[in-house]
mmCIF file of C-alpha atoms in Angstrom:
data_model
loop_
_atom_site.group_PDB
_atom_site.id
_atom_site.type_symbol
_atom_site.label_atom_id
_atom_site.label_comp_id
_atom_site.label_asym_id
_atom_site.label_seq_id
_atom_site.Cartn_x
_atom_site.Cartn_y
_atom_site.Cartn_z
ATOM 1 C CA UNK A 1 -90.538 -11.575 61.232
ATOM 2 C CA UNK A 2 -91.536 -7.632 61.693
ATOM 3 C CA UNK A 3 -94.032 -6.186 60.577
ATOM 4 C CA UNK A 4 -94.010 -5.599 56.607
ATOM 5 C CA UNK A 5 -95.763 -1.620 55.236
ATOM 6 C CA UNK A 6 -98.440 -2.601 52.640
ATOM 7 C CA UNK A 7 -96.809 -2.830 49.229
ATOM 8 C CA UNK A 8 -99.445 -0.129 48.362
ATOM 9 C CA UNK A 9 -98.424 2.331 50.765
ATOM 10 C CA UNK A 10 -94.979 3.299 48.927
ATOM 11 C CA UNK A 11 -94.091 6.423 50.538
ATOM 12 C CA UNK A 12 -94.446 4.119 54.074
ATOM 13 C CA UNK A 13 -92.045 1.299 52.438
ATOM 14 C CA UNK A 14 -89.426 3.809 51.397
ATOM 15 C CA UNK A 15 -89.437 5.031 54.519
ATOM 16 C CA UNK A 16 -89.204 1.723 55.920
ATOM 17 C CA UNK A 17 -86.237 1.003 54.254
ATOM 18 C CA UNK A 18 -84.656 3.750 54.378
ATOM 19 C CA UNK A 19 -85.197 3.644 58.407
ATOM 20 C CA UNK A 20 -83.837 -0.240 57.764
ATOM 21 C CA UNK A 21 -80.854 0.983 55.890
ATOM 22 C CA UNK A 22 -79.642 3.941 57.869
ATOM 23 C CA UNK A 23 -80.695 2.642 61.195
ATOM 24 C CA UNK A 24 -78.073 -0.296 61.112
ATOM 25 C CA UNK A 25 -75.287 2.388 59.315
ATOM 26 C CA UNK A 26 -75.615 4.548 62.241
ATOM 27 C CA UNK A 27 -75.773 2.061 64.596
ATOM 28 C CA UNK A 28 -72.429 1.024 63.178
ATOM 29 C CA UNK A 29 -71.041 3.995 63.768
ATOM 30 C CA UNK A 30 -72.378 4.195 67.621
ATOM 31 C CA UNK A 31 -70.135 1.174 67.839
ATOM 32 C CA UNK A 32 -67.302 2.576 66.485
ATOM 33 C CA UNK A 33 -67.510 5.949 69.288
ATOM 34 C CA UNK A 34 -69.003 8.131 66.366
ATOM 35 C CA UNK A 35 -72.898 8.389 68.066
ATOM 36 C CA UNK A 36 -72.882 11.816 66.577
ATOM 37 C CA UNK A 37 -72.111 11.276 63.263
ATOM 38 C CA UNK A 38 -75.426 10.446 60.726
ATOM 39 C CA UNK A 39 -75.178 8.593 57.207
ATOM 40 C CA UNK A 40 -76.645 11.337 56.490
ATOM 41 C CA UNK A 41 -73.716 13.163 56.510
ATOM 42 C CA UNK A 42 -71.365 11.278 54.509
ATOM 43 C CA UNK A 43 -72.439 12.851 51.087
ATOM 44 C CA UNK A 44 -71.510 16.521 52.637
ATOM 45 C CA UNK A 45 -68.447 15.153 53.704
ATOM 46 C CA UNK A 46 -67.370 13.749 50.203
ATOM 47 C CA UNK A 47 -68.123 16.879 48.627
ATOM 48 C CA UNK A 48 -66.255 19.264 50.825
ATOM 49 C CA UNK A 49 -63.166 16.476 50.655
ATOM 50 C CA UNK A 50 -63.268 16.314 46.865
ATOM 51 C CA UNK A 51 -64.593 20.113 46.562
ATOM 52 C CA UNK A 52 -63.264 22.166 49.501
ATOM 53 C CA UNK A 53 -65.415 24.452 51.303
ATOM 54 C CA UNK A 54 -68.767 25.334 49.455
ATOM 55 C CA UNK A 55 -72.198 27.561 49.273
ATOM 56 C CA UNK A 56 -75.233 25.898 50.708
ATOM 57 C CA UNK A 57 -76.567 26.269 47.390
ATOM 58 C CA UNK A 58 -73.731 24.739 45.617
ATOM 59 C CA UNK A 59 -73.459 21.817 48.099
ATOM 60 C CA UNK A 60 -76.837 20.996 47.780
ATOM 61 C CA UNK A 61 -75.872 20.575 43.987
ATOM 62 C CA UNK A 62 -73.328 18.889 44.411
ATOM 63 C CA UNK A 63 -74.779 15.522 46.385
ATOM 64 C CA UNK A 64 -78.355 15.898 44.500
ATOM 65 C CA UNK A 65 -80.659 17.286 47.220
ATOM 66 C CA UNK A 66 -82.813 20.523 48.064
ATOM 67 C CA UNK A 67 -81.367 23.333 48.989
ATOM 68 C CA UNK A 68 -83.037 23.291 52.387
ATOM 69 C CA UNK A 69 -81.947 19.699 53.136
ATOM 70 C CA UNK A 70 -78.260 20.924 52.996
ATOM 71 C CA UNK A 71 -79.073 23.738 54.844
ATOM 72 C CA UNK A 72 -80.717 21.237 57.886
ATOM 73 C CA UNK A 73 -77.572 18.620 57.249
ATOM 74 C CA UNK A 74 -75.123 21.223 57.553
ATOM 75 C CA UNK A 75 -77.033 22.878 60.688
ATOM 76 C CA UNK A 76 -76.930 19.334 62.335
ATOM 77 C CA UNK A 77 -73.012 18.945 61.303
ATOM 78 C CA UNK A 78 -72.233 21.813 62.983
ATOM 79 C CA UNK A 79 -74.222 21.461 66.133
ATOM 80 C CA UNK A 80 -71.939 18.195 65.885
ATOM 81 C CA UNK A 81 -68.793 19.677 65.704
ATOM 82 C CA UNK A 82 -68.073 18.497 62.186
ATOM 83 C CA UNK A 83 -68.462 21.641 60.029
ATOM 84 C CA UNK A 84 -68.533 25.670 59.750
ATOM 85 C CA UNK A 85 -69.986 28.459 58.674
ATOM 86 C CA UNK A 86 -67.880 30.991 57.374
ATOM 87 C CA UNK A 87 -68.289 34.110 55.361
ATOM 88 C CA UNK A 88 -67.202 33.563 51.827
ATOM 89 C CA UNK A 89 -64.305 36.042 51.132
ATOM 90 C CA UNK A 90 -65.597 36.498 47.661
ATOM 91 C CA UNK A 91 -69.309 37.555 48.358
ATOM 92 C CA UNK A 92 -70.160 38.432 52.096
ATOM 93 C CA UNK A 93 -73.723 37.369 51.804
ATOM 94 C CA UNK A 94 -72.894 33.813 51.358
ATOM 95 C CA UNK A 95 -71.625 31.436 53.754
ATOM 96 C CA UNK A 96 -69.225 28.743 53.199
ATOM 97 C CA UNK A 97 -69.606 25.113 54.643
ATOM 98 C CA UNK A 98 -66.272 23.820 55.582
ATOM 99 C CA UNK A 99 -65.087 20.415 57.201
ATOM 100 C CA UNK A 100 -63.461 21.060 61.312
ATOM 101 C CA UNK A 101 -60.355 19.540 62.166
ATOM 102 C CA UNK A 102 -62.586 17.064 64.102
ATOM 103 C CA UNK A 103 -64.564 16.153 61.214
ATOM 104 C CA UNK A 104 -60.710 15.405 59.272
ATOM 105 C CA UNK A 105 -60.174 13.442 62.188
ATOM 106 C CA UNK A 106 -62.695 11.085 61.693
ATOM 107 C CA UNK A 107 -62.066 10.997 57.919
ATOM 108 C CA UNK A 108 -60.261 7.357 58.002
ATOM 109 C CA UNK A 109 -62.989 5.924 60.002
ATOM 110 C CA UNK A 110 -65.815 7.548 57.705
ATOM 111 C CA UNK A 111 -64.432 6.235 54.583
ATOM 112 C CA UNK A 112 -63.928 2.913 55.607
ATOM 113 C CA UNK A 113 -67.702 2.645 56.750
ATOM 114 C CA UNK A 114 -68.765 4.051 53.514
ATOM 115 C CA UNK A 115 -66.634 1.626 51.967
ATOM 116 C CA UNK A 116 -68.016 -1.040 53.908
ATOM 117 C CA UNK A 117 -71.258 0.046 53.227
ATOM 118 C CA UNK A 118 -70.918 0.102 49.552
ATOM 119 C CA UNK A 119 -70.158 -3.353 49.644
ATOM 120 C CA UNK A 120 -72.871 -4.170 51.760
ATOM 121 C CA UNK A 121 -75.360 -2.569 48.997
ATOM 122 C CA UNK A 122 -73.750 -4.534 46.100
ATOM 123 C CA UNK A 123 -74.403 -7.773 48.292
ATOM 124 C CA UNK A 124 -77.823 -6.901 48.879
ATOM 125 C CA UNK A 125 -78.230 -6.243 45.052
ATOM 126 C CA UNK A 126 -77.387 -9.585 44.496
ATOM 127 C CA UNK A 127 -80.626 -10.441 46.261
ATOM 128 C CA UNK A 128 -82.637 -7.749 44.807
ATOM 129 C CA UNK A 129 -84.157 -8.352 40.934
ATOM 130 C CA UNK A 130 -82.496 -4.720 40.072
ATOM 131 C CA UNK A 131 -79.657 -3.081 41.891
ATOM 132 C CA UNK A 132 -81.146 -0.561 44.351
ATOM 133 C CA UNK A 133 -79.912 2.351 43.570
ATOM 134 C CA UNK A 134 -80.506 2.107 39.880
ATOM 135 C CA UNK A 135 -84.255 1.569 40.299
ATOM 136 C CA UNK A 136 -84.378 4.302 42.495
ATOM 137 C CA UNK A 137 -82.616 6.705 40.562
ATOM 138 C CA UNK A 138 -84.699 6.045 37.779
ATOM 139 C CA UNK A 139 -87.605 7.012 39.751
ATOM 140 C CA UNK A 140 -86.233 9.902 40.568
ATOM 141 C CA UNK A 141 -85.555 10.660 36.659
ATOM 142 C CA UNK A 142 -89.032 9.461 35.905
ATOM 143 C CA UNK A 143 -90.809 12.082 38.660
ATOM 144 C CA UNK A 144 -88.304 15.083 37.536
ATOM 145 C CA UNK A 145 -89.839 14.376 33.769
ATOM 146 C CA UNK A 146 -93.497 14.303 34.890
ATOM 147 C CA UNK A 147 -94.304 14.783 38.607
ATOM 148 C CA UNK A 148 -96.251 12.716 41.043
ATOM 149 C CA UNK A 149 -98.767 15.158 41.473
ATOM 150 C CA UNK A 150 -99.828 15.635 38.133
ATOM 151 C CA UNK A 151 -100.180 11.513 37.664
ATOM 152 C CA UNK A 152 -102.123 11.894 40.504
ATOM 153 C CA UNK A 153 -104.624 14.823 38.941
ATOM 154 C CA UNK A 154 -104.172 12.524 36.110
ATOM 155 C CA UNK A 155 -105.612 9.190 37.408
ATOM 156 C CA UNK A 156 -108.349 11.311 39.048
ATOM 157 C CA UNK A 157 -109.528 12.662 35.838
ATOM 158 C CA UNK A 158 -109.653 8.801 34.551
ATOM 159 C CA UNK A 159 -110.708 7.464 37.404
#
């Protein structure tokens, strides 16, 4: 068995399983002649399917991260080939995020993998005493009410 992060050390056993998790996704597409392609990038690539081309800003909204995390997906989507930046008609200091006819391309194999993978999470929920995602969005809700760093100052104070 590998080695196991201290339960203690929870920002080391997210990452952990997040390195788990996306390690074997990507390596799944590597089989499948996608080595460029990231899970990552499946959550920009459902928006701009279901949305059509957006902002940085507003497709950071849209799948629930930073605005500077887009920014870095999209930058490593295009280096890839799979999206552009082009100057929104409507406002020429924004730029719009768009999917490439390669990236379309790809679109049957990249929804069968996240298909694949969904089912893949809802068997490992059956293993798990909460389903995954729920307990982790409910951190996430918990942290946006009061942040980390303020239980933190907190538990100094007590401590």
């Amino acid at each position: 068995m590998r080695n196991q992060p201290d339960p203690a050390a929870v920002g080391t056993l997210l990452r952990h399983v997040l390195e788990l998790l996306d390690g074997d996704v990507a390596a799944v597409y590597e089989e499948q002649g996608m080595a460029e392609y990231r899970p990552r990038f499946s959550p920009v690539v459902r928006a701009l399917v279901a949305q059509g081309p957006l902002s940085v800003r507003d497709l950071a909204e849209a799948i629930g991260v930073t605005h500077s995390a887009a920014s870095q997906t999209a930058a490593q989507m295009a280096r890839a080939g799979l999206v552009t930046h082009t100057p929104d008609p409507l406002d020429a200091r924004r730029r719009l995020v768009a999917l490439t006819a390669q990236a379309r391309s790809l679109l049957p194999r990249i929804v069968a993998e996240w298909e694949a993978s969904a089912a893949a999470m809802a068997e490992l929920d059956t293993e798990l005493s909460m389903p995954l995602g729920e307990l982790l969005a409910e951190v996430a809700q918990a942290v946006g009410r009061r942040p980390f760093r303020e239980r933190v100052a907190a538990a100094r104070r007590n401590a």
